[in-house]
Amino acid sequence: MRSATRRNTLLLILCTFMALYVYDHGERFEKHGFYNILVFLAIYVPLNLTLGLLYVLWTNIDNFVAYFVVVILIGSVTVCASLVHYRGEFDRGLFGKLQYLPTECNWVGPNIPFVDLLPAGTQNFWAGSSHCKPEQHHINATIDRHGALHVDCSDKKSQIHIEILPDTRQWPLWRKSMWNVYNTQVLKGIKQVEYIPGEPVVLDEGAQAVVVRCGSSSAIATRVSPSVDRLPLYIPPMESDTRMNSSTHKLTTDWVDVTNIMIQNQFKRPNVIYLMLDAVSHRQFYRRLPKSAKALRELHRPGLNQLNELYRYHSTGFSTDNNTKAMYFGEITPSNPNPLPIWAYYRDRGYVTARLETGCDDWVKEYSGHYFESQDYSVGNRSLDYELSSPFCMPEYYPRTGNAFGNFKGPYSIVARCLYGRYVHDWAFDYLYQLRSELRRKATSTGQGSSKNSRPYMITAAFLEGHEGTGEVLRTMDDALAAFLEDLGDSGELEDTVFILGSDHGLHMGINFAFLQNGRIEHQNPFFVMSVPEQLHQFAESFQHYHGSEKGISPFAANEQRLTTPFEVHHTFRALADWPKVDGDNWKRSLFAAQKAGKTCDEAGIGANFCMCKKQ
């Protein structure tokens, strides 16, 4: 009788699981049943193994209960001590920590970081190696300044094939839809060429990347084309010129011009580099990227450039959608049709603009494409000089058909993101190094050994390693990001470049977010740090002293402890693009001015449902 009952119960459970799987086995926000299964197994399997082990020990060890109580007591003390330590770590940053001020909002609820008790790799150790398997054959592929591709493969017997990837910058919006359109268009646009050793393949101007295949192995080669000295100064069309008042189509003139100060101090218009780490909270950055955190600390060099961190930086919504709209548009719902992103604002003012996407998507199309009057419009052609995303649409990384955002393949997967024997982000950093080298080369080619006479540049890049449910894949990026930060410091670039490393929001999936208040706080507290050249830093402090509503304070020190959002980042971007002219409204709303003390979520533009920082 008991045997039949157990058998029927087990059968009922299995049928229930099967019914739930049939009902929802999706891997997206709307339907994410398959991810729920993984979370259930991550809890169910270890829990039952533990209970089974305890039962075996109880039946085989005398006085097991007494031993068990002692172990529980020791474990409880250890866990409590660890939680006290990690609770302190939650507040710490590069050089300071979050201060619990009575005049400012504070994180709400019991902020207990249980997730810090889990050793690194615990949540996805079962998903396979966190390293990329090297390709069987070594391929050395380079593109020289004349556009000639040179290839050498260690497998001398195999034929070498070249796949020239399309330049997506000029594509219209409809070709960049992320739902199995963009990747399909990239694959259709590939030009196949057979490589003959000793006879380099000359690429057309504009082609940014090729895939080289030799036997069973492949590699990516990228370049920056056309060269920066061949780029004409962009003249925006009058109807969309961001320098003009949208209602009068006349150049706006309500400025404070500090050109004389800039000339006296021999300070050029600052370059801007923004790296966005999707779904990385303030604490998650330090939890998973310790080498990068160490490299960041070394970038703070008063007298050359200064680093500042925002401790109460708060998201404006749930996901990338609202947060990046606030950052790139300055509003969550664009008030005008055909809204242009912030990089168009820079290009209209003489900047060279470049964007790197590592998820086979286009930000403008994905989050604001429906605001455009025509899907034949090319925002990339209007706003960018360089764009790279096509290598990250290759089917070895991004599924050719079906769901591209699954748990085990694609830009949101819980396994190591690999492409041709390297991490996806390694290929992306290769291009960023090339961009920085090319954009600064023109200045040094004049023989002056300085970048003071070059056109300024604005680079934005998006990395998705933080966007997955386990929170573990981000660790794979630490070495590459730390090396990039070290190179930024060694190059001297930060003396004339504003560098921002930040996120749009914290992790909005996984066990910590689903079950604990700490996860919900981290979700609304993304990482943000900004390096500012010394002369610009001093100007901002002087401007605050003479023109700010609060005198005698540093805007940077004040903002570290005040409630800030992507809206302030947007105005920071705009203030930088306008320099050496200062638009009083943009400047006062930017991070170069002290933001209002005691600001509430409502005043900051944060919806009540998302507010995690309130006055006690």
Coordinates of C-alpha atoms in Angstrom, one line a residue:
M1 CA 0.0 0.0 0.0
R2 CA 2.8 2.5 1.0
S3 CA 4.8 1.5 -2.0
A4 CA 1.8 2.3 -4.3
T5 CA 1.2 5.6 -2.6
R6 CA 4.8 6.7 -3.0
R7 CA 4.7 5.6 -6.6
N8 CA 1.5 7.5 -7.3
T9 CA 2.8 10.6 -5.5
L10 CA 6.0 10.6 -7.5
L11 CA 4.0 10.2 -10.7
L12 CA 1.8 13.1 -9.8
I13 CA 4.8 15.3 -9.0
L14 CA 6.4 14.4 -12.4
C15 CA 3.2 15.1 -14.2
T16 CA 2.9 18.5 -12.5
F17 CA 6.4 19.4 -13.5
M18 CA 5.7 18.3 -17.1
A19 CA 2.5 20.4 -17.2
L20 CA 4.4 23.4 -15.8
Y21 CA 7.1 22.9 -18.4
V22 CA 4.6 22.7 -21.3
Y23 CA 2.8 25.8 -19.9
D24 CA 5.9 28.0 -19.7
H25 CA 9.4 27.0 -20.7
G26 CA 10.4 30.4 -22.1
E27 CA 13.6 32.2 -21.4
R28 CA 12.5 35.8 -21.5
F29 CA 11.2 38.3 -19.0
E30 CA 7.6 37.8 -20.1
K31 CA 7.8 34.0 -19.9
H32 CA 10.7 32.6 -18.0
G33 CA 9.6 29.2 -16.9
F34 CA 12.8 27.4 -18.0
Y35 CA 14.9 29.8 -15.8
N36 CA 12.5 29.0 -13.0
I37 CA 13.2 25.3 -13.4
L38 CA 17.0 26.0 -13.1
V39 CA 16.4 28.1 -10.0
F40 CA 14.2 25.3 -8.5
L41 CA 16.9 22.7 -9.3
A42 CA 19.6 24.9 -7.8
I43 CA 17.7 24.9 -4.5
Y44 CA 16.0 21.5 -4.7
V45 CA 19.0 19.3 -5.5
P46 CA 21.5 20.6 -2.9
L47 CA 18.8 20.7 -0.3
N48 CA 17.7 17.1 -0.8
L49 CA 21.4 15.9 -1.0
T50 CA 22.0 17.7 2.3
L51 CA 18.9 16.2 3.9
G52 CA 19.9 12.7 2.6
L53 CA 23.4 13.1 4.0
L54 CA 22.1 14.2 7.4
Y55 CA 19.8 11.2 7.5
V56 CA 22.8 8.8 6.8
L57 CA 24.9 10.5 9.5
W58 CA 22.0 10.4 12.0
T59 CA 21.5 6.6 11.5
N60 CA 25.3 5.8 11.7
I61 CA 26.7 8.1 14.3
D62 CA 25.9 7.9 18.0
N63 CA 25.0 11.2 19.7
F64 CA 24.7 12.8 16.2
V65 CA 22.1 15.3 17.4
A66 CA 24.5 16.7 20.0
Y67 CA 27.3 17.1 17.4
F68 CA 24.8 18.6 15.0
V69 CA 23.7 21.3 17.5
V70 CA 27.4 22.2 18.1
V71 CA 28.1 22.5 14.4
I72 CA 24.9 24.6 14.0
L73 CA 26.0 27.0 16.8
I74 CA 29.5 27.3 15.4
G75 CA 28.2 27.8 11.9
S76 CA 25.7 30.4 13.0
V77 CA 28.3 32.5 14.7
T78 CA 30.5 32.2 11.6
V79 CA 27.7 33.2 9.3
C80 CA 26.7 36.1 11.5
A81 CA 30.3 37.4 11.7
S82 CA 30.6 37.0 7.9
L83 CA 27.3 38.9 7.3
V84 CA 28.5 41.8 9.5
H85 CA 31.7 41.9 7.4
Y86 CA 29.9 41.8 4.1
R87 CA 27.3 44.3 5.2
G88 CA 30.2 46.7 5.8
E89 CA 31.6 45.8 2.3
F90 CA 28.3 46.7 0.7
D91 CA 28.8 50.4 1.7
R92 CA 32.5 50.7 0.6
G93 CA 33.8 52.0 -2.6
L94 CA 37.1 53.0 -4.2
F95 CA 38.2 55.6 -1.6
G96 CA 35.2 56.0 0.8
K97 CA 31.9 54.6 1.6
L98 CA 28.2 55.3 1.8
Q99 CA 27.5 57.7 4.6
Y100 CA 24.2 57.3 6.4
L101 CA 23.2 61.0 6.6
P102 CA 19.9 62.1 8.2
T103 CA 19.4 64.7 5.4
E104 CA 19.7 62.1 2.6
C105 CA 17.7 59.1 1.7
N106 CA 18.9 55.6 2.7
W107 CA 18.4 52.1 1.3
V108 CA 15.1 50.7 2.7
G109 CA 14.5 47.3 4.3
P110 CA 16.7 44.7 5.8
N111 CA 19.8 44.9 3.6
I112 CA 21.4 41.5 4.5
P113 CA 23.9 40.3 1.8
F114 CA 23.4 36.5 2.1
V115 CA 24.6 36.2 -1.5
D116 CA 28.2 37.2 -0.4
L117 CA 28.4 33.9 1.6
L118 CA 28.4 31.9 -1.6
P119 CA 31.9 31.3 -3.0
A120 CA 32.6 32.6 -6.5
G121 CA 31.4 30.2 -9.1
T122 CA 28.8 28.5 -6.9
Q123 CA 25.8 29.5 -8.8
N124 CA 26.9 28.2 -12.2
F125 CA 29.6 25.7 -11.6
W126 CA 27.4 23.0 -13.2
A127 CA 27.1 25.0 -16.4
G128 CA 30.6 24.1 -17.6
S129 CA 34.0 25.7 -17.7
S130 CA 34.3 29.5 -17.3
H131 CA 37.1 29.5 -19.8
C132 CA 37.0 29.4 -23.5
K133 CA 38.4 26.4 -25.3
P134 CA 41.2 27.5 -27.6
E135 CA 40.8 27.0 -31.4
Q136 CA 42.7 24.0 -32.8
H137 CA 44.9 26.1 -35.1
H138 CA 46.5 29.5 -34.5
I139 CA 45.4 32.2 -36.9
N140 CA 47.3 35.5 -37.1
A141 CA 45.1 38.0 -39.1
T142 CA 45.9 41.7 -39.4
I143 CA 44.6 44.5 -41.5
D144 CA 47.2 47.2 -42.4
R145 CA 46.5 50.9 -42.8
H146 CA 45.9 50.4 -46.6
G147 CA 43.1 48.0 -45.9
A148 CA 45.1 44.9 -46.9
L149 CA 44.3 41.7 -44.9
H150 CA 47.3 39.5 -44.1
V151 CA 46.7 36.0 -42.8
D152 CA 48.9 33.3 -41.4
C153 CA 47.5 30.0 -40.2
S154 CA 49.4 27.2 -38.4
D155 CA 47.5 24.7 -40.4
K156 CA 49.3 24.9 -43.7
K157 CA 47.2 22.3 -45.4
S158 CA 43.8 23.9 -45.1
Q159 CA 42.4 26.5 -47.4
I160 CA 41.8 29.9 -45.8
H161 CA 38.4 31.5 -46.3
I162 CA 37.5 35.1 -45.6
E163 CA 34.1 36.4 -44.5
I164 CA 33.9 40.1 -44.9
L165 CA 31.3 41.4 -42.5
P166 CA 28.9 44.2 -43.6
D167 CA 29.3 47.7 -42.3
T168 CA 26.0 48.2 -40.3
R169 CA 26.4 51.9 -39.5
Q170 CA 24.4 53.1 -42.5
W171 CA 21.6 50.5 -42.2
P172 CA 18.0 51.7 -41.8
L173 CA 16.2 50.9 -38.6
W174 CA 14.2 48.0 -40.1
R175 CA 17.4 46.0 -40.7
K176 CA 18.4 46.3 -37.1
S177 CA 15.5 44.7 -35.3
M178 CA 16.9 42.3 -32.7
W179 CA 14.2 39.7 -33.1
N180 CA 16.0 37.4 -35.7
V181 CA 16.3 40.2 -38.2
Y182 CA 19.6 42.0 -37.4
N183 CA 21.6 38.8 -37.2
T184 CA 20.0 37.4 -40.4
Q185 CA 20.7 40.7 -42.2
V186 CA 24.4 40.5 -41.1
L187 CA 24.7 36.9 -42.3
K188 CA 23.1 37.7 -45.6
G189 CA 25.5 40.6 -46.1
I190 CA 28.7 38.6 -45.6
K191 CA 31.0 38.6 -48.6
Q192 CA 32.9 35.3 -49.1
V193 CA 36.5 35.5 -50.4
E194 CA 39.1 32.8 -50.8
Y195 CA 42.5 33.8 -49.4
I196 CA 45.6 32.9 -51.4
P197 CA 48.8 33.0 -49.2
G198 CA 51.0 35.8 -50.1
E199 CA 48.2 37.7 -51.8
P200 CA 46.6 40.0 -49.3
V201 CA 42.9 40.8 -49.6
V202 CA 42.2 44.5 -49.9
L203 CA 39.0 45.5 -48.1
D204 CA 36.6 48.1 -49.1
E205 CA 36.6 51.3 -47.0
G206 CA 34.0 51.1 -44.3
A207 CA 34.4 47.3 -43.6
Q208 CA 35.3 47.1 -39.9
A209 CA 35.6 43.3 -39.4
V210 CA 36.3 40.0 -41.1
V211 CA 36.1 36.4 -40.0
V212 CA 39.0 34.3 -41.0
R213 CA 38.5 30.5 -41.3
C214 CA 41.3 28.0 -41.5
G215 CA 40.3 24.3 -41.3
S216 CA 38.2 23.9 -38.2
S217 CA 39.4 27.2 -36.6
S218 CA 38.3 30.8 -36.9
A219 CA 39.4 34.2 -35.8
I220 CA 38.2 37.8 -36.1
A221 CA 40.2 40.7 -37.4
T222 CA 39.0 44.3 -37.0
R223 CA 40.1 47.8 -38.0
V224 CA 38.9 51.4 -37.8
S225 CA 37.9 52.5 -41.3
P226 CA 38.0 55.0 -42.8
S227 CA 41.0 56.4 -41.0
V228 CA 40.2 59.5 -38.9
D229 CA 42.2 61.8 -41.2
R230 CA 39.8 60.9 -44.0
L231 CA 36.7 61.8 -42.0
P232 CA 35.2 65.1 -43.2
L233 CA 33.7 67.4 -40.5
Y234 CA 30.1 66.3 -40.2
I235 CA 27.5 68.9 -41.1
P236 CA 24.1 67.9 -39.7
P237 CA 20.9 68.5 -41.6
M238 CA 19.1 71.7 -40.4
E239 CA 15.8 69.8 -39.5
S240 CA 17.6 67.7 -36.9
D241 CA 20.6 69.8 -35.9
T242 CA 20.8 69.5 -32.1
R243 CA 22.6 72.8 -31.9
M244 CA 19.4 74.6 -32.9
N245 CA 16.3 75.4 -30.9
S246 CA 13.8 72.9 -32.1
S247 CA 11.0 75.4 -32.3
T248 CA 12.8 78.3 -34.0
H249 CA 15.5 76.4 -35.9
K250 CA 18.0 79.0 -34.8
L251 CA 21.3 78.5 -33.1
T252 CA 20.8 78.7 -29.3
T253 CA 22.8 81.5 -27.8
D254 CA 22.0 81.3 -24.0
W255 CA 25.6 80.4 -23.1
V256 CA 28.5 81.3 -20.9
D257 CA 31.5 81.1 -23.1
V258 CA 34.8 80.1 -21.3
T259 CA 36.9 79.7 -24.4
N260 CA 39.4 82.3 -23.1
I261 CA 39.9 80.2 -19.9
M262 CA 40.4 77.1 -22.0
I263 CA 43.0 78.8 -24.2
Q264 CA 44.9 80.3 -21.3
N265 CA 45.1 76.8 -19.7
Q266 CA 45.9 75.1 -23.0
F267 CA 43.1 72.7 -22.4
K268 CA 41.2 71.3 -25.4
R269 CA 37.7 70.0 -25.6
P270 CA 37.6 66.8 -23.6
N271 CA 37.2 63.4 -25.2
V272 CA 34.5 61.1 -23.7
I273 CA 34.6 57.3 -23.2
Y274 CA 31.7 55.6 -21.7
L275 CA 31.7 51.8 -21.0
M276 CA 28.4 50.5 -19.9
L277 CA 28.3 47.2 -17.9
D278 CA 24.8 46.0 -18.2
A279 CA 23.1 44.9 -15.0
V280 CA 26.0 45.4 -12.6
S281 CA 25.2 46.9 -9.2
H282 CA 27.6 48.9 -7.1
R283 CA 28.3 45.9 -4.8
Q284 CA 28.4 43.4 -7.7
F285 CA 31.2 45.3 -9.3
Y286 CA 33.4 44.8 -6.3
R287 CA 32.2 41.3 -5.7
R288 CA 33.0 40.0 -9.2
L289 CA 35.6 42.4 -10.5
P290 CA 38.3 42.8 -7.9
K291 CA 41.2 43.3 -10.3
S292 CA 39.3 46.0 -12.2
A293 CA 38.5 47.7 -8.9
K294 CA 42.2 47.8 -8.1
A295 CA 43.0 49.1 -11.5
L296 CA 40.4 51.9 -11.1
R297 CA 42.0 53.0 -7.8
E298 CA 45.3 53.5 -9.6
L299 CA 43.6 55.9 -12.1
H300 CA 42.9 58.5 -9.4
R301 CA 45.9 60.9 -9.8
P302 CA 45.2 64.4 -8.4
G303 CA 47.0 67.0 -10.5
L304 CA 46.3 64.9 -13.7
N305 CA 42.8 63.5 -13.3
Q306 CA 40.4 62.8 -10.4
L307 CA 38.0 59.9 -9.9
N308 CA 34.7 60.2 -8.2
E309 CA 32.1 57.5 -7.4
L310 CA 28.4 57.8 -6.8
Y311 CA 27.1 55.9 -3.7
R312 CA 23.4 56.8 -4.1
Y313 CA 23.3 56.4 -7.8
H314 CA 19.7 55.1 -8.4
S315 CA 18.0 53.5 -11.5
T316 CA 14.9 55.2 -12.9
G317 CA 13.2 51.9 -13.8
F318 CA 13.3 48.2 -14.0
S319 CA 15.5 47.4 -17.0
T320 CA 17.8 48.9 -19.6
D321 CA 14.8 50.5 -21.4
N322 CA 14.0 53.4 -19.0
N323 CA 17.4 53.8 -17.6
T324 CA 19.3 54.2 -20.9
K325 CA 16.5 56.4 -22.3
A326 CA 17.0 58.7 -19.3
M327 CA 20.7 58.7 -20.0
Y328 CA 20.8 59.0 -23.8
F329 CA 17.6 61.1 -24.4
G330 CA 17.2 62.9 -21.1
E331 CA 13.6 61.7 -20.9
I332 CA 12.0 58.3 -20.6
T333 CA 9.3 59.0 -23.2
P334 CA 10.7 61.2 -26.0
S335 CA 8.6 64.3 -26.5
N336 CA 9.4 64.6 -30.2
P337 CA 9.4 62.2 -33.1
N338 CA 12.7 60.9 -34.5
P339 CA 14.6 61.3 -31.2
L340 CA 18.4 61.3 -31.6
P341 CA 20.7 59.7 -29.0
I342 CA 23.4 61.6 -27.2
W343 CA 26.1 60.6 -29.6
A344 CA 24.4 62.6 -32.3
Y345 CA 24.6 65.6 -30.0
Y346 CA 28.4 65.1 -30.0
R347 CA 28.8 64.6 -33.7
D348 CA 26.8 67.8 -34.5
R349 CA 29.5 69.6 -32.4
G350 CA 32.5 68.3 -34.3
Y351 CA 33.2 65.2 -32.3
V352 CA 34.2 61.9 -33.9
T353 CA 31.6 59.4 -32.6
A354 CA 31.9 55.6 -32.3
R355 CA 29.7 52.9 -30.8
L356 CA 30.4 49.3 -29.9
E357 CA 27.5 46.8 -29.3
T358 CA 28.4 43.2 -28.1
G359 CA 24.9 41.7 -28.2
C360 CA 24.0 41.8 -31.9
D361 CA 21.5 44.6 -31.3
D362 CA 21.1 48.3 -31.9
W363 CA 20.2 50.4 -28.9
V364 CA 18.2 53.0 -30.9
K365 CA 16.2 50.5 -32.8
E366 CA 15.5 48.3 -29.7
Y367 CA 14.5 51.0 -27.3
S368 CA 13.2 53.9 -29.4
G369 CA 12.7 52.6 -33.0
H370 CA 8.9 52.9 -32.7
Y371 CA 9.3 56.7 -32.1
F372 CA 10.6 57.2 -35.7
E373 CA 8.3 58.3 -38.4
S374 CA 10.0 56.0 -40.9
Q375 CA 11.8 52.7 -40.4
D376 CA 13.9 53.5 -43.5
Y377 CA 15.7 56.2 -41.5
S378 CA 19.4 55.5 -40.6
V379 CA 20.2 56.7 -37.1
G380 CA 23.7 55.2 -37.4
N381 CA 24.5 57.2 -40.5
R382 CA 23.1 60.3 -38.8
S383 CA 24.9 60.0 -35.5
L384 CA 28.0 57.8 -35.8
D385 CA 31.3 57.8 -37.6
Y386 CA 32.1 54.2 -36.6
E387 CA 30.0 51.3 -35.4
L388 CA 30.9 47.7 -34.7
S389 CA 28.3 45.0 -33.8
S390 CA 28.4 42.5 -36.8
P391 CA 31.0 40.1 -35.3
F392 CA 28.7 39.5 -32.4
C393 CA 25.9 38.3 -34.7
M394 CA 27.9 35.2 -35.8
P395 CA 26.0 32.0 -35.2
E396 CA 28.7 30.4 -33.1
Y397 CA 27.7 32.9 -30.4
Y398 CA 24.3 34.4 -31.4
P399 CA 21.8 31.7 -32.4
R400 CA 20.9 31.8 -36.1
T401 CA 17.2 31.1 -35.4
G402 CA 14.9 30.7 -32.4
N403 CA 15.4 32.2 -29.1
A404 CA 18.6 34.2 -29.0
F405 CA 18.5 34.9 -25.3
G406 CA 18.6 31.4 -23.8
N407 CA 20.4 30.2 -20.8
F408 CA 23.1 28.3 -22.6
K409 CA 23.8 30.3 -25.7
G410 CA 23.7 33.9 -26.7
P411 CA 24.3 37.3 -25.0
Y412 CA 22.3 36.5 -21.9
S413 CA 23.5 33.0 -21.3
I414 CA 24.8 31.7 -17.9
V415 CA 27.9 30.0 -19.5
A416 CA 31.1 31.7 -20.6
R417 CA 30.5 33.9 -23.6
C418 CA 33.0 32.6 -26.1
L419 CA 33.6 33.2 -29.8
Y420 CA 36.4 31.5 -31.8
G421 CA 38.4 30.5 -28.7
R422 CA 38.3 33.8 -26.9
Y423 CA 35.8 35.6 -24.7
V424 CA 33.4 37.8 -26.7
H425 CA 34.6 40.9 -24.7
D426 CA 38.2 40.2 -25.8
W427 CA 37.2 40.8 -29.4
A428 CA 35.4 44.0 -28.3
F429 CA 38.4 45.3 -26.4
D430 CA 40.6 44.7 -29.4
Y431 CA 38.4 47.1 -31.4
L432 CA 38.4 49.6 -28.5
Y433 CA 42.2 49.6 -28.4
Q434 CA 42.2 50.2 -32.2
L435 CA 39.7 53.0 -31.9
R436 CA 41.7 54.8 -29.2
S437 CA 44.9 54.4 -31.2
E438 CA 43.4 55.7 -34.4
L439 CA 41.5 58.6 -32.9
R440 CA 44.7 59.8 -31.1
R441 CA 47.1 59.0 -34.0
K442 CA 46.1 62.1 -36.0
A443 CA 47.3 64.3 -33.3
T444 CA 50.7 62.7 -33.0
S445 CA 51.2 62.4 -36.8
T446 CA 51.7 66.2 -36.9
G447 CA 54.9 65.6 -35.1
Q448 CA 53.9 67.6 -32.1
G449 CA 53.6 64.5 -29.9
S450 CA 50.4 65.7 -28.4
S451 CA 46.7 65.2 -29.0
K452 CA 45.9 68.9 -28.4
N453 CA 45.2 69.6 -32.1
S454 CA 43.0 66.6 -32.9
R455 CA 39.3 66.4 -33.1
P456 CA 37.7 65.3 -29.9
Y457 CA 36.0 61.9 -29.8
M458 CA 33.1 60.2 -28.0
I459 CA 33.1 56.4 -27.6
T460 CA 30.3 54.4 -26.1
A461 CA 30.4 50.6 -25.6
A462 CA 28.0 48.2 -24.1
F463 CA 29.0 44.9 -22.4
L464 CA 26.4 42.3 -21.4
E465 CA 28.4 39.9 -19.2
G466 CA 26.5 41.1 -16.1
H467 CA 23.2 40.3 -17.7
E468 CA 22.4 36.8 -16.6
G469 CA 20.7 35.0 -13.7
T470 CA 23.6 33.6 -11.8
G471 CA 25.8 36.7 -11.5
E472 CA 28.9 34.6 -12.2
V473 CA 29.7 35.3 -15.9
L474 CA 30.8 38.8 -15.0
R475 CA 33.9 37.3 -13.4
T476 CA 35.2 36.3 -16.8
M477 CA 35.6 40.0 -17.8
D478 CA 37.8 41.0 -14.9
D479 CA 41.3 40.4 -16.5
A480 CA 40.4 42.2 -19.8
L481 CA 38.7 45.1 -18.1
A482 CA 41.5 45.6 -15.6
A483 CA 44.1 45.5 -18.5
F484 CA 42.0 48.1 -20.4
L485 CA 41.9 50.4 -17.3
E486 CA 45.6 50.0 -16.8
D487 CA 46.3 51.0 -20.4
L488 CA 44.0 54.0 -20.0
G489 CA 46.2 55.2 -17.1
D490 CA 49.5 54.4 -18.7
S491 CA 48.6 56.2 -22.0
G492 CA 48.0 59.6 -20.4
E493 CA 44.6 59.7 -22.1
L494 CA 42.8 60.5 -18.9
E495 CA 44.5 63.9 -18.8
D496 CA 42.2 65.1 -21.6
T497 CA 39.4 62.5 -21.5
V498 CA 36.3 62.1 -19.3
F499 CA 36.0 58.4 -18.7
I500 CA 32.8 56.9 -17.3
L501 CA 32.4 53.3 -16.2
G502 CA 28.9 52.5 -15.1
S503 CA 25.8 50.5 -15.4
D504 CA 22.1 51.0 -16.1
H505 CA 20.8 49.0 -13.2
G506 CA 21.7 46.1 -11.0
L507 CA 20.9 42.4 -11.6
H508 CA 17.1 42.0 -12.0
M509 CA 17.0 38.2 -12.0
G510 CA 18.5 35.3 -9.9
I511 CA 18.0 34.1 -6.4
N512 CA 19.2 37.2 -4.6
F513 CA 16.8 39.5 -6.5
A514 CA 13.9 37.1 -6.3
F515 CA 14.0 36.3 -2.6
L516 CA 16.0 39.0 -0.7
Q517 CA 15.7 42.7 -0.1
N518 CA 19.4 43.0 -0.6
G519 CA 18.9 41.9 -4.2
R520 CA 16.2 44.5 -4.8
I521 CA 18.4 47.2 -3.4
E522 CA 21.3 46.2 -5.6
H523 CA 18.9 46.2 -8.6
Q524 CA 18.3 49.9 -8.1
N525 CA 21.9 50.8 -7.1
P526 CA 24.0 50.4 -10.3
F527 CA 27.8 51.0 -10.3
F528 CA 29.0 54.4 -11.5
V529 CA 32.4 56.1 -11.4
M530 CA 33.8 59.0 -13.4
S531 CA 37.3 60.3 -14.1
V532 CA 37.6 64.0 -14.9
P533 CA 40.8 65.8 -16.2
E534 CA 42.3 68.0 -13.6
Q535 CA 41.6 71.3 -15.4
L536 CA 38.0 70.5 -15.9
H537 CA 37.7 69.3 -12.4
Q538 CA 39.1 72.6 -11.1
F539 CA 36.8 74.6 -13.4
A540 CA 33.7 72.8 -12.1
E541 CA 34.7 73.5 -8.5
S542 CA 35.4 77.1 -9.3
F543 CA 32.1 77.4 -11.2
Q544 CA 30.3 75.9 -8.2
H545 CA 31.9 78.4 -5.9
Y546 CA 30.9 81.5 -7.9
H547 CA 27.7 80.4 -9.6
G548 CA 26.3 77.4 -7.7
S549 CA 23.4 77.6 -5.3
E550 CA 25.6 76.1 -2.6
K551 CA 28.9 77.9 -2.1
G552 CA 32.2 76.6 -0.8
I553 CA 31.6 72.9 -1.5
S554 CA 33.0 70.5 -4.1
P555 CA 30.3 69.4 -6.5
F556 CA 32.0 66.0 -6.9
A557 CA 32.3 65.3 -3.2
A558 CA 28.7 66.4 -2.6
N559 CA 27.3 64.3 -5.4
E560 CA 29.1 61.2 -4.1
Q561 CA 26.6 61.1 -1.2
R562 CA 23.5 62.5 -2.8
L563 CA 20.7 60.9 -4.8
T564 CA 21.6 60.8 -8.5
T565 CA 20.2 59.1 -11.5
P566 CA 20.9 58.6 -15.3
F567 CA 19.1 62.0 -15.8
E568 CA 22.1 63.7 -14.3
V569 CA 24.4 61.6 -16.5
H570 CA 22.6 62.8 -19.5
H571 CA 23.1 66.5 -18.6
T572 CA 26.7 65.7 -17.9
F573 CA 27.1 64.3 -21.4
R574 CA 25.4 67.4 -22.8
A575 CA 27.6 69.8 -20.8
L576 CA 30.7 68.0 -22.1
A577 CA 29.6 68.2 -25.7
D578 CA 29.0 71.9 -25.4
W579 CA 32.3 72.8 -23.8
P580 CA 33.8 75.4 -23.8
K581 CA 30.4 77.0 -23.8
V582 CA 28.4 76.4 -20.7
D583 CA 24.6 76.1 -20.9
G584 CA 23.6 77.1 -17.4
D585 CA 20.6 74.7 -17.2
N586 CA 22.5 71.6 -18.4
W587 CA 25.5 72.5 -16.2
K588 CA 23.4 72.9 -13.0
R589 CA 21.6 69.5 -13.7
S590 CA 24.9 67.7 -14.4
L591 CA 27.4 66.0 -12.2
F592 CA 29.6 69.0 -12.5
A593 CA 27.3 70.9 -10.2
A594 CA 26.2 69.9 -6.7
Q595 CA 22.8 68.3 -6.9
K596 CA 20.1 69.1 -4.4
A597 CA 20.7 67.9 -0.9
G598 CA 17.9 65.6 0.5
K599 CA 16.4 64.9 -2.9
T600 CA 13.6 62.5 -2.9
C601 CA 12.8 59.8 -5.5
D602 CA 9.9 61.8 -6.8
E603 CA 12.1 64.8 -7.3
A604 CA 14.7 62.6 -9.0
G605 CA 12.2 61.2 -11.5
I606 CA 12.2 57.7 -9.9
G607 CA 8.8 56.0 -9.9
A608 CA 7.3 55.0 -6.5
N609 CA 7.4 51.3 -7.5
F610 CA 11.1 51.4 -8.0
C611 CA 12.2 53.7 -5.2
M612 CA 14.7 52.0 -2.9
C613 CA 16.2 55.1 -1.2
K614 CA 14.0 56.9 1.2
K615 CA 14.4 59.2 4.2
Q616 CA 14.0 57.3 7.5

